[in-house]
PDB file of C-alpha atoms and ligand atoms in Angstrom:
ATOM      1  CA  UNK A   1     -77.643-111.607 -27.649  1.00  0.00           C
ATOM      2  CA  UNK A   2     -76.024-109.058 -30.207  1.00  0.00           C
ATOM      3  CA  UNK A   3     -78.802-108.118 -32.577  1.00  0.00           C
ATOM      4  CA  UNK A   4     -79.436-105.742 -35.374  1.00  0.00           C
ATOM      5  CA  UNK A   5     -82.745-104.111 -35.975  1.00  0.00           C
ATOM      6  CA  UNK A   6     -83.343-101.769 -38.754  1.00  0.00           C
ATOM      7  CA  UNK A   7     -86.160 -99.653 -38.993  1.00  0.00           C
ATOM      8  CA  UNK A   8     -87.256 -96.821 -41.604  1.00  0.00           C
ATOM      9  CA  UNK A   9     -86.850 -93.400 -39.539  1.00  0.00           C
ATOM     10  CA  UNK A  10     -90.514 -92.803 -40.192  1.00  0.00           C
ATOM     11  CA  UNK A  11     -91.673 -96.350 -38.587  1.00  0.00           C
ATOM     12  CA  UNK A  12     -90.306 -97.565 -35.155  1.00  0.00           C
ATOM     13  CA  UNK A  13     -92.846-100.280 -35.035  1.00  0.00           C
ATOM     14  CA  UNK A  14     -92.040-102.261 -37.895  1.00  0.00           C
ATOM     15  CA  UNK A  15     -88.573-103.225 -38.598  1.00  0.00           C
ATOM     16  CA  UNK A  16     -87.341-103.653 -42.122  1.00  0.00           C
ATOM     17  CA  UNK A  17     -84.795-106.173 -40.923  1.00  0.00           C
ATOM     18  CA  UNK A  18     -83.753-107.981 -37.763  1.00  0.00           C
ATOM     19  CA  UNK A  19     -80.912-110.331 -37.487  1.00  0.00           C
ATOM     20  CA  UNK A  20     -78.586-111.903 -34.590  1.00  0.00           C
ATOM     21  CA  UNK A  21     -76.158-113.415 -37.022  1.00  0.00           C
ATOM     22  CA  UNK A  22     -72.760-111.630 -36.340  1.00  0.00           C
ATOM     23  CA  UNK A  23     -71.636-111.717 -39.893  1.00  0.00           C
ATOM     24  CA  UNK A  24     -74.840-110.607 -41.428  1.00  0.00           C
ATOM     25  CA  UNK A  25     -74.938-107.944 -38.780  1.00  0.00           C
ATOM     26  CA  UNK A  26     -71.273-106.887 -39.877  1.00  0.00           C
ATOM     27  CA  UNK A  27     -72.472-106.894 -43.753  1.00  0.00           C
ATOM     28  CA  UNK A  28     -75.293-104.904 -43.341  1.00  0.00           C
ATOM     29  CA  UNK A  29     -73.542-102.456 -40.998  1.00  0.00           C
ATOM     30  CA  UNK A  30     -70.540-102.191 -43.303  1.00  0.00           C
ATOM     31  CA  UNK A  31     -72.762-101.260 -46.240  1.00  0.00           C
ATOM     32  CA  UNK A  32     -73.551 -97.930 -44.657  1.00  0.00           C
ATOM     33  CA  UNK A  33     -69.859 -97.383 -43.480  1.00  0.00           C
ATOM     34  CA  UNK A  34     -70.456 -98.804 -39.696  1.00  0.00           C
ATOM     35  CA  UNK A  35     -67.804-101.124 -38.454  1.00  0.00           C
ATOM     36  CA  UNK A  36     -69.075-104.230 -36.432  1.00  0.00           C
ATOM     37  CA  UNK A  37     -66.582-106.942 -35.492  1.00  0.00           C
ATOM     38  CA  UNK A  38     -66.419-109.902 -33.107  1.00  0.00           C
ATOM     39  CA  UNK A  39     -63.299-110.086 -30.983  1.00  0.00           C
ATOM     40  CA  UNK A  40     -62.058-113.124 -28.707  1.00  0.00           C
ATOM     41  CA  UNK A  41     -59.920-112.433 -25.588  1.00  0.00           C
ATOM     42  CA  UNK A  42     -56.458-113.995 -25.763  1.00  0.00           C
ATOM     43  CA  UNK A  43     -56.360-114.934 -21.978  1.00  0.00           C
ATOM     44  CA  UNK A  44     -59.017-115.370 -19.303  1.00  0.00           C
ATOM     45  CA  UNK A  45     -60.605-112.273 -18.067  1.00  0.00           C
ATOM     46  CA  UNK A  46     -60.084-111.218 -14.751  1.00  0.00           C
ATOM     47  CA  UNK A  47     -63.407-111.617 -12.495  1.00  0.00           C
ATOM     48  CA  UNK A  48     -62.337-107.913 -11.055  1.00  0.00           C
ATOM     49  CA  UNK A  49     -62.395-106.032 -14.152  1.00  0.00           C
ATOM     50  CA  UNK A  50     -59.106-104.709 -13.678  1.00  0.00           C
ATOM     51  CA  UNK A  51     -58.546-102.498 -16.606  1.00  0.00           C
ATOM     52  CA  UNK A  52     -54.938-103.369 -17.461  1.00  0.00           C
ATOM     53  CA  UNK A  53     -55.532-106.937 -17.488  1.00  0.00           C
ATOM     54  CA  UNK A  54     -58.537-106.290 -19.882  1.00  0.00           C
ATOM     55  CA  UNK A  55     -56.459-104.328 -22.425  1.00  0.00           C
ATOM     56  CA  UNK A  56     -53.780-107.149 -22.267  1.00  0.00           C
ATOM     57  CA  UNK A  57     -56.443-109.448 -23.245  1.00  0.00           C
ATOM     58  CA  UNK A  58     -57.461-107.754 -26.081  1.00  0.00           C
ATOM     59  CA  UNK A  59     -54.127-106.053 -27.132  1.00  0.00           C
ATOM     60  CA  UNK A  60     -53.917-107.561 -30.563  1.00  0.00           C
ATOM     61  CA  UNK A  61     -57.225-106.036 -32.027  1.00  0.00           C
ATOM     62  CA  UNK A  62     -57.073-103.101 -29.614  1.00  0.00           C
ATOM     63  CA  UNK A  63     -53.451-102.309 -31.192  1.00  0.00           C
ATOM     64  CA  UNK A  64     -54.838-103.055 -34.793  1.00  0.00           C
ATOM     65  CA  UNK A  65     -57.805-100.868 -34.630  1.00  0.00           C
ATOM     66  CA  UNK A  66     -55.829 -97.976 -33.239  1.00  0.00           C
ATOM     67  CA  UNK A  67     -53.530 -98.401 -35.874  1.00  0.00           C
ATOM     68  CA  UNK A  68     -56.320 -98.676 -38.542  1.00  0.00           C
ATOM     69  CA  UNK A  69     -58.616 -95.663 -37.490  1.00  0.00           C
ATOM     70  CA  UNK A  70     -55.581 -93.277 -36.076  1.00  0.00           C
ATOM     71  CA  UNK A  71     -56.903 -93.864 -32.461  1.00  0.00           C
ATOM     72  CA  UNK A  72     -54.044 -92.312 -29.911  1.00  0.00           C
ATOM     73  CA  UNK A  73     -55.529 -93.680 -26.798  1.00  0.00           C
ATOM     74  CA  UNK A  74     -57.856 -96.062 -25.045  1.00  0.00           C
ATOM     75  CA  UNK A  75     -59.512 -96.602 -21.642  1.00  0.00           C
ATOM     76  CA  UNK A  76     -61.611 -99.148 -19.654  1.00  0.00           C
ATOM     77  CA  UNK A  77     -64.889 -97.933 -18.437  1.00  0.00           C
ATOM     78  CA  UNK A  78     -67.115 -99.849 -16.128  1.00  0.00           C
ATOM     79  CA  UNK A  79     -70.710 -98.942 -15.328  1.00  0.00           C
ATOM     80  CA  UNK A  80     -73.062-101.076 -12.812  1.00  0.00           C
ATOM     81  CA  UNK A  81     -76.298-100.143 -11.291  1.00  0.00           C
ATOM     82  CA  UNK A  82     -74.088 -98.963  -8.104  1.00  0.00           C
ATOM     83  CA  UNK A  83     -71.990 -96.510 -10.166  1.00  0.00           C
ATOM     84  CA  UNK A  84     -72.701 -92.909  -8.834  1.00  0.00           C
ATOM     85  CA  UNK A  85     -75.044 -90.871 -10.979  1.00  0.00           C
ATOM     86  CA  UNK A  86     -75.956 -93.934 -13.306  1.00  0.00           C
ATOM     87  CA  UNK A  87     -79.582 -92.509 -14.032  1.00  0.00           C
ATOM     88  CA  UNK A  88     -78.094 -89.081 -15.133  1.00  0.00           C
ATOM     89  CA  UNK A  89     -75.296 -90.944 -17.066  1.00  0.00           C
ATOM     90  CA  UNK A  90     -78.241 -93.076 -19.060  1.00  0.00           C
ATOM     91  CA  UNK A  91     -79.966 -89.785 -19.648  1.00  0.00           C
ATOM     92  CA  UNK A  92     -76.837 -88.071 -21.071  1.00  0.00           C
ATOM     93  CA  UNK A  93     -76.730 -90.057 -24.275  1.00  0.00           C
ATOM     94  CA  UNK A  94     -80.544 -90.888 -24.912  1.00  0.00           C
ATOM     95  CA  UNK A  95     -80.749 -88.038 -27.161  1.00  0.00           C
ATOM     96  CA  UNK A  96     -79.598 -87.706 -30.483  1.00  0.00           C
ATOM     97  CA  UNK A  97     -76.102 -86.538 -31.160  1.00  0.00           C
ATOM     98  CA  UNK A  98     -73.045 -86.468 -32.905  1.00  0.00           C
ATOM     99  CA  UNK A  99     -69.092 -86.555 -32.161  1.00  0.00           C
ATOM    100  CA  UNK A 100     -66.234 -84.972 -34.132  1.00  0.00           C
ATOM    101  CA  UNK A 101     -64.494 -87.969 -34.029  1.00  0.00           C
ATOM    102  CA  UNK A 102     -65.485 -91.845 -34.310  1.00  0.00           C
ATOM    103  CA  UNK A 103     -67.040 -93.517 -31.295  1.00  0.00           C
ATOM    104  CA  UNK A 104     -65.555 -96.735 -31.142  1.00  0.00           C
ATOM    105  CA  UNK A 105     -66.513 -99.280 -28.150  1.00  0.00           C
ATOM    106  CA  UNK A 106     -65.667-102.680 -27.302  1.00  0.00           C
ATOM    107  CA  UNK A 107     -67.904-104.590 -25.052  1.00  0.00           C
ATOM    108  CA  UNK A 108     -65.833-106.639 -22.739  1.00  0.00           C
ATOM    109  CA  UNK A 109     -68.909-107.532 -20.741  1.00  0.00           C
ATOM    110  CA  UNK A 110     -72.263-106.602 -20.345  1.00  0.00           C
ATOM    111  CA  UNK A 111     -74.567-104.852 -22.594  1.00  0.00           C
ATOM    112  CA  UNK A 112     -76.120-101.599 -24.216  1.00  0.00           C
ATOM    113  CA  UNK A 113     -77.811-100.358 -27.477  1.00  0.00           C
ATOM    114  CA  UNK A 114     -76.647 -98.023 -30.087  1.00  0.00           C
ATOM    115  CA  UNK A 115     -79.287 -96.188 -32.279  1.00  0.00           C
ATOM    116  CA  UNK A 116     -77.695 -94.897 -35.691  1.00  0.00           C
ATOM    117  CA  UNK A 117     -79.536 -92.635 -37.651  1.00  0.00           C
ATOM    118  CA  UNK A 118     -78.437 -92.486 -41.194  1.00  0.00           C
ATOM    119  CA  UNK A 119     -79.702 -93.270 -44.932  1.00  0.00           C
ATOM    120  CA  UNK A 120     -83.307 -92.344 -43.632  1.00  0.00           C
ATOM    121  CA  UNK A 121     -83.147 -95.293 -41.287  1.00  0.00           C
ATOM    122  CA  UNK A 122     -82.374 -96.352 -37.808  1.00  0.00           C
ATOM    123  CA  UNK A 123     -79.807 -99.062 -37.034  1.00  0.00           C
ATOM    124  CA  UNK A 124     -80.526-100.455 -33.558  1.00  0.00           C
ATOM    125  CA  UNK A 125     -77.243-102.604 -32.653  1.00  0.00           C
ATOM    126  CA  UNK A 126     -77.620-104.325 -29.387  1.00  0.00           C
ATOM    127  CA  UNK A 127     -74.212-105.018 -28.444  1.00  0.00           C
ATOM    128  CA  UNK A 128     -72.973-107.912 -26.026  1.00  0.00           C
ATOM    129  CA  UNK A 129     -69.428-108.997 -24.673  1.00  0.00           C
ATOM    130  CA  UNK A 130     -67.169-109.534 -27.564  1.00  0.00           C
ATOM    131  CA  UNK A 131     -68.888-106.735 -29.728  1.00  0.00           C
ATOM    132  CA  UNK A 132     -66.779-103.813 -31.233  1.00  0.00           C
ATOM    133  CA  UNK A 133     -68.944-101.013 -32.825  1.00  0.00           C
ATOM    134  CA  UNK A 134     -67.589 -97.792 -34.353  1.00  0.00           C
ATOM    135  CA  UNK A 135     -69.982 -95.024 -35.244  1.00  0.00           C
ATOM    136  CA  UNK A 136     -68.421 -92.601 -37.622  1.00  0.00           C
ATOM    137  CA  UNK A 137     -67.651 -88.930 -36.852  1.00  0.00           C
ATOM    138  CA  UNK A 138     -70.551 -86.817 -37.598  1.00  0.00           C
ATOM    139  CA  UNK A 139     -73.260 -89.679 -37.655  1.00  0.00           C
ATOM    140  CA  UNK A 140     -76.333 -88.738 -35.629  1.00  0.00           C
ATOM    141  CA  UNK A 141     -76.785 -91.506 -32.990  1.00  0.00           C
ATOM    142  CA  UNK A 142     -77.796 -92.335 -29.297  1.00  0.00           C
ATOM    143  CA  UNK A 143     -76.880 -94.673 -26.676  1.00  0.00           C
ATOM    144  CA  UNK A 144     -79.090 -96.381 -24.149  1.00  0.00           C
ATOM    145  CA  UNK A 145     -77.434 -98.636 -21.268  1.00  0.00           C
ATOM    146  CA  UNK A 146     -80.618 -99.639 -20.298  1.00  0.00           C
ATOM    147  CA  UNK A 147     -82.501 -99.343 -16.677  1.00  0.00           C
ATOM    148  CA  UNK A 148     -80.062-101.286 -14.876  1.00  0.00           C
ATOM    149  CA  UNK A 149     -76.694-100.459 -16.491  1.00  0.00           C
ATOM    150  CA  UNK A 150     -73.903-103.214 -16.668  1.00  0.00           C
ATOM    151  CA  UNK A 151     -70.999-102.975 -18.845  1.00  0.00           C
ATOM    152  CA  UNK A 152     -67.529-102.988 -18.996  1.00  0.00           C
ATOM    153  CA  UNK A 153     -66.277-101.192 -22.513  1.00  0.00           C
ATOM    154  CA  UNK A 154     -62.756-100.007 -23.990  1.00  0.00           C
ATOM    155  CA  UNK A 155     -63.007 -96.723 -25.446  1.00  0.00           C
ATOM    156  CA  UNK A 156     -61.041 -95.316 -28.301  1.00  0.00           C
ATOM    157  CA  UNK A 157     -59.909 -91.781 -28.516  1.00  0.00           C
ATOM    158  CA  UNK A 158     -58.301 -89.740 -31.110  1.00  0.00           C
ATOM    159  CA  UNK A 159     -58.247 -86.246 -28.920  1.00  0.00           C
ATOM    160  CA  UNK A 160     -59.763 -86.108 -25.384  1.00  0.00           C
ATOM    161  CA  UNK A 161     -62.065 -83.401 -26.460  1.00  0.00           C
ATOM    162  CA  UNK A 162     -63.077 -85.109 -29.449  1.00  0.00           C
ATOM    163  CA  UNK A 163     -66.018 -87.166 -28.651  1.00  0.00           C
ATOM    164  CA  UNK A 164     -68.095 -84.458 -26.709  1.00  0.00           C
ATOM    165  CA  UNK A 165     -71.391 -84.947 -27.633  1.00  0.00           C
ATOM    166  CA  UNK A 166     -73.262 -82.168 -29.847  1.00  0.00           C
ATOM    167  CA  UNK A 167     -77.139 -82.618 -29.662  1.00  0.00           C
ATOM    168  CA  UNK A 168     -78.759 -82.497 -32.927  1.00  0.00           C
ATOM    169  CA  UNK A 169     -81.933 -81.114 -31.447  1.00  0.00           C
ATOM    170  CA  UNK A 170     -83.957 -83.975 -33.501  1.00  0.00           C
ATOM    171  CA  UNK A 171     -86.364 -85.621 -30.872  1.00  0.00           C
ATOM    172  CA  UNK A 172     -86.181 -89.069 -33.218  1.00  0.00           C
ATOM    173  CA  UNK A 173     -84.831 -91.075 -29.846  1.00  0.00           C
ATOM    174  CA  UNK A 174     -88.218 -90.867 -28.157  1.00  0.00           C
ATOM    175  CA  UNK A 175     -90.135 -92.420 -31.116  1.00  0.00           C
ATOM    176  CA  UNK A 176     -87.862 -95.426 -30.714  1.00  0.00           C
ATOM    177  CA  UNK A 177     -88.148 -98.394 -28.202  1.00  0.00           C
ATOM    178  CA  UNK A 178     -85.684 -97.767 -25.381  1.00  0.00           C
ATOM    179  CA  UNK A 179     -83.338-100.769 -24.600  1.00  0.00           C
ATOM    180  CA  UNK A 180     -84.917-103.235 -22.052  1.00  0.00           C
ATOM    181  CA  UNK A 181     -82.434-106.214 -22.008  1.00  0.00           C
ATOM    182  CA  UNK A 182     -85.248-108.727 -21.006  1.00  0.00           C
ATOM    183  CA  UNK A 183     -87.629-107.410 -23.651  1.00  0.00           C
ATOM    184  CA  UNK A 184     -84.786-107.428 -26.510  1.00  0.00           C
ATOM    185  CA  UNK A 185     -84.046-111.051 -25.793  1.00  0.00           C
ATOM    186  CA  UNK A 186     -87.745-112.159 -26.028  1.00  0.00           C
ATOM    187  CA  UNK A 187     -88.262-110.374 -29.181  1.00  0.00           C
TER     188      UNK A 187
HETATM  189 FE1  FE2 B   1     -72.170 -90.942 -28.874  1.00  0.00          FE
END
């Protein structure tokens, strides 16, 4: 289930706010400049996860977002527990970092958790199939794909090198709960 949990940066134990209502999630996130939307496929998705078919199913919202945010290209990324180097891939984005361009991801299937650090708070956004999240350029954040990663996302790019991660050096991520899908669903 998609879910927003907001913590003060100083307290990872008692959230200020928690909601699984997509409209409330979008509202709270918009208040701090983060785009969150729910998209619906125009055609049934192929079980194969074929990238062209995925992009065709979401062609209208993909084009609208490219136009609105000046993204020049997209691709489809699929990660499963069998993906080569998946443990290192998870670790790569677990420390707080920034990018020179917006990090926009649409979840076609599966799930993952973004942790966005701004306004002296951490906005933890568990994204599921149908969720679009865009982290603004320069905003400190980290991403946890969980211990058994499984997701397909459409990624948006302004320029090929633009989303290279720059570590902030802040160890804040270690204080916040990892993404454990079963635990999140039970919370
Ligand atoms: Fe990132």
